[in-house]
CSV table of C-alpha atoms in Angstrom, one decimal:
chain,number,residue,atom,x,y,z
A,1,UNK,CA,87.5,120.0,98.3
A,2,UNK,CA,88.6,116.5,99.3
A,3,UNK,CA,91.1,114.7,97.2
A,4,UNK,CA,89.8,111.3,96.1
A,5,UNK,CA,92.1,108.3,96.7
A,6,UNK,CA,91.6,104.6,95.9
A,7,UNK,CA,93.3,102.1,98.1
A,8,UNK,CA,93.4,98.4,97.4
A,9,UNK,CA,93.7,95.8,100.1
A,10,UNK,CA,94.6,92.1,99.4
A,11,UNK,CA,91.6,90.8,101.3
A,12,UNK,CA,89.2,92.0,103.9
A,13,UNK,CA,90.6,91.2,107.4
A,14,UNK,CA,90.6,92.5,110.9
A,15,UNK,CA,94.3,92.1,110.6
A,16,UNK,CA,94.1,95.4,108.7
A,17,UNK,CA,92.4,97.2,111.5
A,18,UNK,CA,94.8,100.2,111.4
A,19,UNK,CA,93.5,101.0,107.9
A,20,UNK,CA,89.9,101.1,109.1
A,21,UNK,CA,90.7,103.0,112.3
A,22,UNK,CA,92.3,105.6,110.0
A,23,UNK,CA,89.2,105.6,107.7
A,24,UNK,CA,86.4,105.5,110.3
A,25,UNK,CA,88.2,107.5,112.9
A,26,UNK,CA,88.1,110.4,110.5
A,27,UNK,CA,91.8,110.8,110.1
A,28,UNK,CA,91.9,110.6,106.3
A,29,UNK,CA,89.1,113.1,106.1
A,30,UNK,CA,90.9,115.4,108.5
A,31,UNK,CA,93.8,115.5,106.0
A,32,UNK,CA,91.4,116.3,103.1
A,33,UNK,CA,91.4,112.8,101.7
A,34,UNK,CA,88.3,111.0,100.5
A,35,UNK,CA,89.6,107.4,100.7
A,36,UNK,CA,87.8,104.4,99.1
A,37,UNK,CA,89.1,101.0,100.1
A,38,UNK,CA,88.6,98.3,97.6
A,39,UNK,CA,89.4,94.6,98.0
A,40,UNK,CA,91.4,92.9,95.3
A,41,UNK,CA,90.1,90.1,93.2
A,42,UNK,CA,91.6,87.6,90.8
A,43,UNK,CA,91.0,90.1,88.1
A,44,UNK,CA,92.4,93.1,89.9
A,45,UNK,CA,95.3,92.5,92.3
A,46,UNK,CA,96.9,95.0,94.6
A,47,UNK,CA,100.1,95.3,92.5
A,48,UNK,CA,98.2,95.3,89.3
A,49,UNK,CA,96.0,98.2,90.5
A,50,UNK,CA,99.0,100.2,91.3
A,51,UNK,CA,100.8,99.5,88.0
A,52,UNK,CA,97.8,100.3,85.8
A,53,UNK,CA,96.8,103.4,87.8
A,54,UNK,CA,93.5,102.1,89.2
A,55,UNK,CA,94.8,102.7,92.7
A,56,UNK,CA,97.3,105.3,94.0
A,57,UNK,CA,98.1,103.3,97.2
A,58,UNK,CA,97.8,99.6,98.1
A,59,UNK,CA,98.1,97.7,101.3
A,60,UNK,CA,100.1,94.5,101.2
A,61,UNK,CA,103.3,92.7,102.0
A,62,UNK,CA,106.8,93.7,101.1
A,63,UNK,CA,107.0,90.3,99.5
A,64,UNK,CA,104.9,91.7,96.6
A,65,UNK,CA,107.6,94.2,95.7
A,66,UNK,CA,110.4,91.7,96.3
A,67,UNK,CA,108.7,89.3,93.9
A,68,UNK,CA,108.2,92.0,91.3
A,69,UNK,CA,111.9,93.1,91.6
A,70,UNK,CA,113.0,89.5,91.4
A,71,UNK,CA,111.2,89.1,88.1
A,72,UNK,CA,112.5,92.4,86.7
A,73,UNK,CA,109.2,94.1,87.1
A,74,UNK,CA,108.3,97.7,88.0
A,75,UNK,CA,109.5,99.1,91.4
A,76,UNK,CA,106.7,99.5,94.0
A,77,UNK,CA,107.9,101.3,97.1
A,78,UNK,CA,106.6,100.8,100.7
A,79,UNK,CA,106.3,104.0,102.6
A,80,UNK,CA,104.3,103.2,105.8
A,81,UNK,CA,104.3,100.1,108.0
A,82,UNK,CA,101.0,98.8,109.2
A,83,UNK,CA,101.4,95.3,110.7
A,84,UNK,CA,104.6,94.5,112.6
A,85,UNK,CA,103.9,90.9,113.2
A,86,UNK,CA,102.5,87.8,111.5
A,87,UNK,CA,98.7,87.8,112.0
A,88,UNK,CA,98.1,84.0,111.7
A,89,UNK,CA,97.6,81.3,114.2
A,90,UNK,CA,98.3,77.6,114.3
A,91,UNK,CA,95.3,75.6,115.6
A,92,UNK,CA,95.2,71.9,116.4
A,93,UNK,CA,92.3,69.6,116.4
A,94,UNK,CA,93.0,68.0,119.8
A,95,UNK,CA,93.7,69.7,123.1
A,96,UNK,CA,97.1,69.0,124.5
A,97,UNK,CA,98.9,70.2,127.7
A,98,UNK,CA,101.8,71.5,125.7
A,99,UNK,CA,102.9,72.1,122.1
A,100,UNK,CA,106.2,71.4,120.4
A,101,UNK,CA,107.0,72.1,116.8
A,102,UNK,CA,108.1,68.5,116.4
A,103,UNK,CA,104.4,67.7,116.9
A,104,UNK,CA,103.9,68.6,113.2
A,105,UNK,CA,106.1,65.9,111.9
A,106,UNK,CA,104.1,63.4,109.9
A,107,UNK,CA,101.0,65.6,110.3
A,108,UNK,CA,98.9,67.5,107.8
A,109,UNK,CA,98.7,71.3,108.2
A,110,UNK,CA,96.1,73.2,106.2
A,111,UNK,CA,97.8,76.5,105.4
A,112,UNK,CA,96.8,79.8,104.0
A,113,UNK,CA,96.6,79.7,100.2
A,114,UNK,CA,95.9,83.4,99.3
A,115,UNK,CA,99.4,84.7,100.1
A,116,UNK,CA,102.8,83.1,100.5
A,117,UNK,CA,104.2,85.0,103.5
A,118,UNK,CA,102.4,83.0,106.2
A,119,UNK,CA,103.7,79.7,104.7
A,120,UNK,CA,107.2,81.1,104.2
A,121,UNK,CA,107.2,82.2,107.9
A,122,UNK,CA,106.1,78.7,108.9
A,123,UNK,CA,109.0,77.2,107.1
A,124,UNK,CA,111.4,79.5,108.9
A,125,UNK,CA,109.9,78.7,112.3
A,126,UNK,CA,110.1,75.0,111.7
A,127,UNK,CA,113.7,75.1,110.7
A,128,UNK,CA,114.5,77.3,113.7
A,129,UNK,CA,113.1,74.6,116.0
A,130,UNK,CA,115.0,71.8,114.2
A,131,UNK,CA,112.1,70.5,112.1
A,132,UNK,CA,112.6,69.7,108.5
A,133,UNK,CA,109.6,71.2,106.6
A,134,UNK,CA,109.7,68.2,104.2
A,135,UNK,CA,108.6,66.0,107.1
A,136,UNK,CA,105.4,68.1,107.5
A,137,UNK,CA,102.4,67.8,105.2
A,138,UNK,CA,101.7,71.5,104.4
A,139,UNK,CA,98.7,71.9,102.1
A,140,UNK,CA,98.0,75.2,100.4
A,141,UNK,CA,95.3,74.1,98.0
A,142,UNK,CA,92.1,75.6,99.5
A,143,UNK,CA,90.9,79.2,99.9
A,144,UNK,CA,90.6,80.1,103.6
A,145,UNK,CA,86.8,79.4,103.9
A,146,UNK,CA,87.2,76.0,102.2
A,147,UNK,CA,90.2,75.2,104.4
A,148,UNK,CA,88.3,76.0,107.6
A,149,UNK,CA,85.3,73.9,106.3
A,150,UNK,CA,87.7,71.0,105.5
A,151,UNK,CA,89.2,71.2,109.0
A,152,UNK,CA,85.8,71.3,110.6
A,153,UNK,CA,84.9,68.2,108.5
A,154,UNK,CA,87.9,66.3,109.9
A,155,UNK,CA,90.6,66.9,107.3
A,156,UNK,CA,94.0,67.7,108.6
A,157,UNK,CA,95.6,67.8,112.0
A,158,UNK,CA,96.4,71.5,112.2
A,159,UNK,CA,95.1,74.6,110.6
A,160,UNK,CA,97.0,77.8,110.0
A,161,UNK,CA,94.5,80.6,109.6
A,162,UNK,CA,93.8,84.2,110.5
A,163,UNK,CA,91.0,86.1,112.0
A,164,UNK,CA,88.1,85.9,112.7
A,165,UNK,CA,88.3,82.2,111.9
A,166,UNK,CA,90.7,81.6,114.8
A,167,UNK,CA,88.3,83.1,117.4
A,168,UNK,CA,85.3,81.4,115.9
A,169,UNK,CA,86.9,77.9,116.0
A,170,UNK,CA,88.3,78.4,119.5
A,171,UNK,CA,84.9,79.7,120.9
A,172,UNK,CA,83.2,76.6,119.4
A,173,UNK,CA,85.7,74.2,120.8
A,174,UNK,CA,86.3,73.0,117.2
A,175,UNK,CA,90.0,73.8,117.6
A,176,UNK,CA,92.6,74.6,120.2
A,177,UNK,CA,95.4,77.1,120.0
A,178,UNK,CA,98.8,75.5,119.3
A,179,UNK,CA,100.8,78.7,118.6
A,180,UNK,CA,100.6,82.3,117.6
A,181,UNK,CA,102.6,82.7,114.4
A,182,UNK,CA,103.1,86.3,115.4
A,183,UNK,CA,104.9,85.3,118.5
A,184,UNK,CA,106.7,82.4,116.8
A,185,UNK,CA,107.9,84.5,113.9
A,186,UNK,CA,108.8,87.6,115.8
A,187,UNK,CA,108.7,91.2,114.8
A,188,UNK,CA,108.8,91.9,111.0
A,189,UNK,CA,107.1,94.3,108.6
A,190,UNK,CA,104.3,91.9,107.6
A,191,UNK,CA,102.1,94.5,105.9
A,192,UNK,CA,102.6,98.1,104.7
A,193,UNK,CA,101.3,100.7,102.3
A,194,UNK,CA,103.0,100.9,99.0
A,195,UNK,CA,102.9,103.1,95.9
A,196,UNK,CA,104.7,103.7,92.6
A,197,UNK,CA,107.9,105.7,92.2
A,198,UNK,CA,105.9,108.2,90.1
A,199,UNK,CA,103.5,108.8,92.9
A,200,UNK,CA,106.4,109.2,95.4
A,201,UNK,CA,107.8,111.9,93.2
A,202,UNK,CA,104.6,113.7,92.0
A,203,UNK,CA,102.1,113.1,94.8
A,204,UNK,CA,104.3,113.5,97.8
A,205,UNK,CA,102.0,115.9,99.5
A,206,UNK,CA,99.1,113.5,99.2
A,207,UNK,CA,101.3,110.6,100.6
A,208,UNK,CA,102.4,112.9,103.4
A,209,UNK,CA,98.8,113.6,104.4
A,210,UNK,CA,97.9,109.9,104.1
A,211,UNK,CA,100.8,108.9,106.3
A,212,UNK,CA,100.1,111.6,108.9
A,213,UNK,CA,96.5,110.3,109.1
A,214,UNK,CA,97.8,106.7,109.6
A,215,UNK,CA,100.2,107.8,112.3
A,216,UNK,CA,97.4,109.5,114.3
A,217,UNK,CA,95.3,106.4,114.0
A,218,UNK,CA,98.3,104.3,115.2
A,219,UNK,CA,98.8,106.5,118.2
A,220,UNK,CA,95.1,106.1,119.1
A,221,UNK,CA,95.1,102.4,118.4
A,222,UNK,CA,98.1,101.8,120.7
A,223,UNK,CA,96.2,103.0,123.8
A,224,UNK,CA,92.5,102.4,122.9
A,225,UNK,CA,90.5,99.6,124.7
A,226,UNK,CA,89.8,96.6,122.4
A,227,UNK,CA,86.0,97.3,122.7
A,228,UNK,CA,86.4,100.8,121.4
A,229,UNK,CA,88.5,99.7,118.5
A,230,UNK,CA,86.1,96.9,117.6
A,231,UNK,CA,83.2,99.2,117.6
A,232,UNK,CA,84.9,101.8,115.4
A,233,UNK,CA,85.8,99.3,112.7
A,234,UNK,CA,82.4,97.6,112.7
A,235,UNK,CA,81.2,99.1,109.4
A,236,UNK,CA,84.0,97.2,107.6
A,237,UNK,CA,83.0,93.9,109.2
A,238,UNK,CA,79.2,93.6,109.3
A,239,UNK,CA,79.2,89.8,109.3
A,240,UNK,CA,81.5,89.6,112.4
A,241,UNK,CA,79.7,89.8,115.8
A,242,UNK,CA,80.8,92.4,118.3
A,243,UNK,CA,82.1,89.7,120.8
A,244,UNK,CA,84.3,88.2,118.1
A,245,UNK,CA,85.5,91.5,116.9
A,246,UNK,CA,86.5,92.5,120.4
A,247,UNK,CA,88.3,89.1,120.9
A,248,UNK,CA,90.2,89.5,117.7
A,249,UNK,CA,91.3,93.0,118.5
A,250,UNK,CA,92.3,92.1,122.0
A,251,UNK,CA,94.4,89.1,120.8
A,252,UNK,CA,96.2,91.2,118.2
A,253,UNK,CA,96.8,94.0,120.6
A,254,UNK,CA,98.3,91.6,123.2
A,255,UNK,CA,100.9,90.4,120.8
A,256,UNK,CA,101.9,93.8,119.5
A,257,UNK,CA,100.6,93.1,116.0
A,258,UNK,CA,100.1,96.7,114.8
A,259,UNK,CA,102.9,99.2,114.2
A,260,UNK,CA,102.9,102.2,116.6
A,261,UNK,CA,104.5,104.4,114.0
A,262,UNK,CA,104.7,104.1,110.2
A,263,UNK,CA,108.5,103.8,109.8
A,264,UNK,CA,109.5,100.5,108.1
A,265,UNK,CA,112.9,99.8,109.5
A,266,UNK,CA,115.8,98.0,107.8
A,267,UNK,CA,116.3,95.1,110.3
A,268,UNK,CA,112.7,93.9,109.9
A,269,UNK,CA,113.0,94.2,106.1
A,270,UNK,CA,116.2,92.2,106.0
A,271,UNK,CA,114.6,89.5,108.3
A,272,UNK,CA,111.6,89.2,106.0
A,273,UNK,CA,113.8,89.1,102.9
A,274,UNK,CA,115.9,86.3,104.5
A,275,UNK,CA,112.7,84.3,105.2
A,276,UNK,CA,111.7,84.6,101.5
A,277,UNK,CA,115.2,83.7,100.3
A,278,UNK,CA,115.4,80.7,102.6
A,279,UNK,CA,112.0,79.5,101.4
A,280,UNK,CA,112.9,79.9,97.7
A,281,UNK,CA,110.2,82.5,97.1
A,282,UNK,CA,112.8,85.0,95.8
A,283,UNK,CA,116.1,84.2,94.2
A,284,UNK,CA,118.1,87.4,94.8
A,285,UNK,CA,118.6,89.9,97.6
A,286,UNK,CA,117.2,93.4,96.9
A,287,UNK,CA,118.4,96.6,98.6
A,288,UNK,CA,116.3,98.1,101.3
A,289,UNK,CA,116.8,101.6,99.8
A,290,UNK,CA,115.3,100.5,96.5
A,291,UNK,CA,112.0,99.2,97.9
A,292,UNK,CA,111.5,101.2,101.1
A,293,UNK,CA,111.1,105.0,101.5
A,294,UNK,CA,111.0,106.1,105.2
A,295,UNK,CA,111.4,109.8,104.6
A,296,UNK,CA,107.7,110.6,104.8
A,297,UNK,CA,107.0,108.3,107.8
A,298,UNK,CA,110.0,109.8,109.7
A,299,UNK,CA,108.9,113.4,108.9
A,300,UNK,CA,105.3,112.9,110.2
A,301,UNK,CA,106.2,110.8,113.2
A,302,UNK,CA,109.6,112.2,114.3
A,303,UNK,CA,110.8,108.6,114.6
C-alpha cells in the first residue's frame, strides 16, 4: 500500500521543476509514496498547512522559517534543498548594448509581490554594486500577472519576474534581458522542502523515502536534455507551450539553478540569512542547526 502524502507549494512554477521530475518521473511512487501537490492560496499558506496538519511537507524558502522564528512562532525545519539559485530575471523595456546596475537609479522596477526573497536579493545586489536601493523605484504592489500586464502596457522601466513570463516577453520582443538574478545573487538555498519537528521525529522513514526519491530525480535532472525534462513535467504546466517549457528548462539548467543533491549547507544558509537581515525582513540571527536538518539528505546522498 502506498503512503499518502500532501505537499504544498507556494505557487505553480517551472522553477520548481525538481518537484515535478520527482513526481512524474515515478520516483515518489518507487518509494511507496502517493504524493499530491497542492498550490497554496490566500486561505491556505504553505506554513499554515504544515502547522495545522493539512500537509506533511511543504516547498518554500528558508525565509518562511526565519520569519516564523523571528516572531516566536513554531519551528519549521528544512531537510532537502531544491533550488540553489534565485530563479528570477530582470527585464528592461529598451534594448541596450550593456547593462549596469546604476541604470536602475531613478527608474521604476516592477518587482515580485508574492514572496519577499526576490526583492531582498535585489536590495543586496544593488548595494553590492554601489547603488542605494532608495534611489530605485521598486514597486511590489501587483500580483505577477498584473505586473506583467502593466509592463506590457508601458508602466515601469524594468520588470523583475520569473518563468515562463521571462521567456514569453523575450520571445515577443516586449522585453530584453538585463540580468539573471540567479547569476547576480550567486548560489544560495532559495527553495527547499520543510516539515515540522514532530514529523522529523515521528515520520522519519517517510521523509527518508521522500528525500531519496528527490535525490534520484536530482541526479537525472543534472544530466537530462532540456527537451526531455520539459516533456516530463508537461502535465503540471498544460498552459505552457512545449517550446517555452524547453527554453525555461534550458535557461535554468545553464545557470545551475537546481540542486544536484538535497543537502542544504551552512554557508548558503548564512548568506541568505544575511540578505534578510540587511534588508530588514528579519531582526535577529537564527542558528543553522535550529532550522536545518541535513541528516536525512546526507544519509541518502552520501554528500
